[in-house]
PDB file of C-alpha atoms in Angstrom:
ATOM      1  CA  UNK A 203     111.900  68.251  91.622  1.00 50.00           C
ATOM      2  CA  UNK A 204     109.394  69.420  93.843  1.00 51.00           C
ATOM      3  CA  UNK A 205     106.855  70.436  91.374  1.00 52.00           C
ATOM      4  CA  UNK A 206     104.003  71.344  94.390  1.00 52.00           C
ATOM      5  CA  UNK A 207     106.200  73.987  95.879  1.00 48.00           C
ATOM      6  CA  UNK A 208     104.123  77.422  95.958  1.00 45.00           C
ATOM      7  CA  UNK A 209     106.530  80.307  94.715  1.00 46.00           C
ATOM      8  CA  UNK A 210     105.447  83.860  96.152  1.00 45.00           C
ATOM      9  CA  UNK A 211     105.431  86.772  93.815  1.00 44.00           C
ATOM     10  CA  UNK A 212     108.130  89.199  95.159  1.00 44.00           C
ATOM     11  CA  UNK A 213     107.322  92.747  96.124  1.00 45.00           C
ATOM     12  CA  UNK A 214     105.081  93.389  99.010  1.00 47.00           C
ATOM     13  CA  UNK A 215     104.753  91.036 102.147  1.00 48.00           C
ATOM     14  CA  UNK A 216     101.719  89.004 103.149  1.00 53.00           C
ATOM     15  CA  UNK A 217      98.993  91.137 104.935  1.00 56.00           C
ATOM     16  CA  UNK A 218      97.709  87.849 106.398  1.00 52.00           C
ATOM     17  CA  UNK A 219      98.898  84.818 107.644  1.00 54.00           C
ATOM     18  CA  UNK A 220      97.240  81.399 106.251  1.00 57.00           C
ATOM     19  CA  UNK A 221      93.617  80.864 108.054  1.00 60.00           C
ATOM     20  CA  UNK A 222      93.424  84.370 109.235  1.00 63.00           C
ATOM     21  CA  UNK A 223      91.008  87.019 107.806  1.00 76.00           C
ATOM     22  CA  UNK A 224      92.867  90.351 107.617  1.00 88.00           C
ATOM     23  CA  UNK A 225      91.475  93.779 107.370  1.00 92.00           C
ATOM     24  CA  UNK A 226      92.893  96.297 104.333  1.00 95.00           C
ATOM     25  CA  UNK A 227      93.016 100.135 105.259  1.00 95.00           C
ATOM     26  CA  UNK A 228      93.593 101.556 102.073  1.00 95.00           C
ATOM     27  CA  UNK A 229      93.394 100.987  98.409  1.00 94.00           C
ATOM     28  CA  UNK A 230      97.009 100.711  98.288  1.00 94.00           C
ATOM     29  CA  UNK A 231      96.691  97.510 100.565  1.00 93.00           C
ATOM     30  CA  UNK A 232      93.685  96.082  98.471  1.00 94.00           C
ATOM     31  CA  UNK A 233      96.193  96.466  95.359  1.00 93.00           C
ATOM     32  CA  UNK A 234      98.842  94.516  97.313  1.00 91.00           C
ATOM     33  CA  UNK A 235      96.671  91.770  98.475  1.00 90.00           C
ATOM     34  CA  UNK A 236      95.371  91.516  94.727  1.00 92.00           C
ATOM     35  CA  UNK A 237      98.771  91.334  93.477  1.00 92.00           C
ATOM     36  CA  UNK A 238      99.773  88.201  95.634  1.00 88.00           C
ATOM     37  CA  UNK A 239      97.054  86.165  93.820  1.00 83.00           C
ATOM     38  CA  UNK A 240      95.446  84.397  96.167  1.00 79.00           C
ATOM     39  CA  UNK A 241      92.108  85.919  95.723  1.00 85.00           C
ATOM     40  CA  UNK A 242      90.338  88.185  98.288  1.00 90.00           C
ATOM     41  CA  UNK A 243      88.279  85.868 100.347  1.00 88.00           C
ATOM     42  CA  UNK A 244      90.557  86.106 103.633  1.00 87.00           C
ATOM     43  CA  UNK A 245      90.294  89.947 103.559  1.00 92.00           C
ATOM     44  CA  UNK A 246      88.150  92.367 104.458  1.00 94.00           C
ATOM     45  CA  UNK A 247      88.623  96.183 103.462  1.00 95.00           C
ATOM     46  CA  UNK A 248      87.424  99.498 105.502  1.00 95.00           C
ATOM     47  CA  UNK A 249      84.844 101.469 103.615  1.00 96.00           C
ATOM     48  CA  UNK A 250      82.814 104.670 104.400  1.00 96.00           C
ATOM     49  CA  UNK A 251      79.297 104.097 103.938  1.00 94.00           C
ATOM     50  CA  UNK A 252      77.524 107.414 102.222  1.00 93.00           C
ATOM     51  CA  UNK A 253      74.329 106.820 104.312  1.00 91.00           C
ATOM     52  CA  UNK A 254      73.358 109.169 106.999  1.00 90.00           C
ATOM     53  CA  UNK A 255      70.921 106.552 108.312  1.00 90.00           C
ATOM     54  CA  UNK A 256      71.093 102.578 109.010  1.00 86.00           C
ATOM     55  CA  UNK A 257      68.459 100.284 108.135  1.00 86.00           C
ATOM     56  CA  UNK A 258      65.993 100.918 110.809  1.00 91.00           C
ATOM     57  CA  UNK A 259      65.910 104.704 109.952  1.00 91.00           C
ATOM     58  CA  UNK A 260      68.603 105.443 112.849  1.00 92.00           C
ATOM     59  CA  UNK A 261      71.041 108.134 112.119  1.00 93.00           C
ATOM     60  CA  UNK A 262      74.746 106.978 111.855  1.00 90.00           C
ATOM     61  CA  UNK A 263      77.524 108.511 113.670  1.00 88.00           C
ATOM     62  CA  UNK A 264      80.553 109.629 111.966  1.00 83.00           C
ATOM     63  CA  UNK A 265      82.793 106.402 113.036  1.00 82.00           C
ATOM     64  CA  UNK A 266      79.916 103.998 112.623  1.00 86.00           C
ATOM     65  CA  UNK A 267      80.131 104.782 108.932  1.00 93.00           C
ATOM     66  CA  UNK A 268      83.378 103.307 108.759  1.00 94.00           C
ATOM     67  CA  UNK A 269      82.886  99.659 108.225  1.00 93.00           C
ATOM     68  CA  UNK A 270      85.028  96.570 107.153  1.00 93.00           C
ATOM     69  CA  UNK A 271      83.361  94.980 104.051  1.00 94.00           C
ATOM     70  CA  UNK A 272      84.620  91.791 102.201  1.00 95.00           C
ATOM     71  CA  UNK A 273      87.080  92.930  99.838  1.00 95.00           C
ATOM     72  CA  UNK A 274      85.757  90.563  97.313  1.00 94.00           C
ATOM     73  CA  UNK A 275      82.628  92.879  97.185  1.00 96.00           C
ATOM     74  CA  UNK A 276      85.280  95.709  96.840  1.00 96.00           C
ATOM     75  CA  UNK A 277      83.876  96.728  93.718  1.00 95.00           C
ATOM     76  CA  UNK A 278      80.067  96.273  94.510  1.00 96.00           C
ATOM     77  CA  UNK A 279      80.464  98.967  97.525  1.00 97.00           C
ATOM     78  CA  UNK A 280      82.503 101.214  95.146  1.00 96.00           C
ATOM     79  CA  UNK A 281      79.432 101.108  92.812  1.00 97.00           C
ATOM     80  CA  UNK A 282      77.069 101.920  95.811  1.00 95.00           C
ATOM     81  CA  UNK A 283      79.384 105.008  96.308  1.00 96.00           C
ATOM     82  CA  UNK A 284      81.290 103.528  99.353  1.00 97.00           C
ATOM     83  CA  UNK A 285      84.965 104.723  99.351  1.00 96.00           C
ATOM     84  CA  UNK A 286      88.130 103.564 101.242  1.00 95.00           C
ATOM     85  CA  UNK A 287      90.365 106.235 103.230  1.00 94.00           C
ATOM     86  CA  UNK A 288      92.587 108.332 101.289  1.00 94.00           C
ATOM     87  CA  UNK A 289      94.788 108.925 104.502  1.00 94.00           C
ATOM     88  CA  UNK A 290      95.384 107.604 108.326  1.00 93.00           C
ATOM     89  CA  UNK A 291      94.001 110.653 109.571  1.00 93.00           C
ATOM     90  CA  UNK A 292      90.753 110.074 107.642  1.00 93.00           C
ATOM     91  CA  UNK A 293      90.072 106.684 109.397  1.00 91.00           C
ATOM     92  CA  UNK A 294      88.430 106.534 112.863  1.00 90.00           C
ATOM     93  CA  UNK A 295      90.902 105.638 115.870  1.00 90.00           C
ATOM     94  CA  UNK A 296      89.667 101.966 116.063  1.00 89.00           C
ATOM     95  CA  UNK A 297      90.900 101.428 112.654  1.00 90.00           C
ATOM     96  CA  UNK A 298      94.207 103.534 113.006  1.00 91.00           C
ATOM     97  CA  UNK A 299      95.479 101.351 115.481  1.00 89.00           C
ATOM     98  CA  UNK A 300      95.632  98.413 112.743  1.00 89.00           C
ATOM     99  CA  UNK A 301      98.064 100.394 110.812  1.00 90.00           C
ATOM    100  CA  UNK A 302     100.874 100.328 113.241  1.00 89.00           C
ATOM    101  CA  UNK A 303     103.851  98.950 111.490  1.00 88.00           C
ATOM    102  CA  UNK A 304     102.043  98.863 108.327  1.00 89.00           C
ATOM    103  CA  UNK A 305     102.397 101.691 105.573  1.00 90.00           C
ATOM    104  CA  UNK A 306      98.697 101.465 104.154  1.00 93.00           C
ATOM    105  CA  UNK A 307      98.935 105.105 102.799  1.00 92.00           C
ATOM    106  CA  UNK A 308     102.649 105.553 101.163  1.00 85.00           C
ATOM    107  CA  UNK A 309     104.121 108.641 100.547  1.00 77.00           C
ATOM    108  CA  UNK A 310     104.737 109.770  97.198  1.00 60.00           C
ATOM    109  CA  UNK A 311     108.391 109.887  96.494  1.00 53.00           C
ATOM    110  CA  UNK A 312     110.113 113.093  96.558  1.00 45.00           C
TER     111      UNK A 312
END
């Protein structure tokens, strides 16, 4: 009997392959990653920076306010009033292309 066999939890497909760092696009995907029980060290999550200026005092463009931050720092960023996208349309184009073939914003069951 093989006792070292890792059994995957049923439900969501893996969002990242071993050795890769994945970018999560929504709170839904963040919850999926957490439910897999592998920790969040291999993930980033795209979040909106509420600040209008960068550390040098330069104004931030709207598209630059969306950044991939370490997913294991999600709660810290939420406490600083950062937030994740609520819909695909809210994300800048450079992040929308990652959503192809995924459903980061599930629709409500009718």
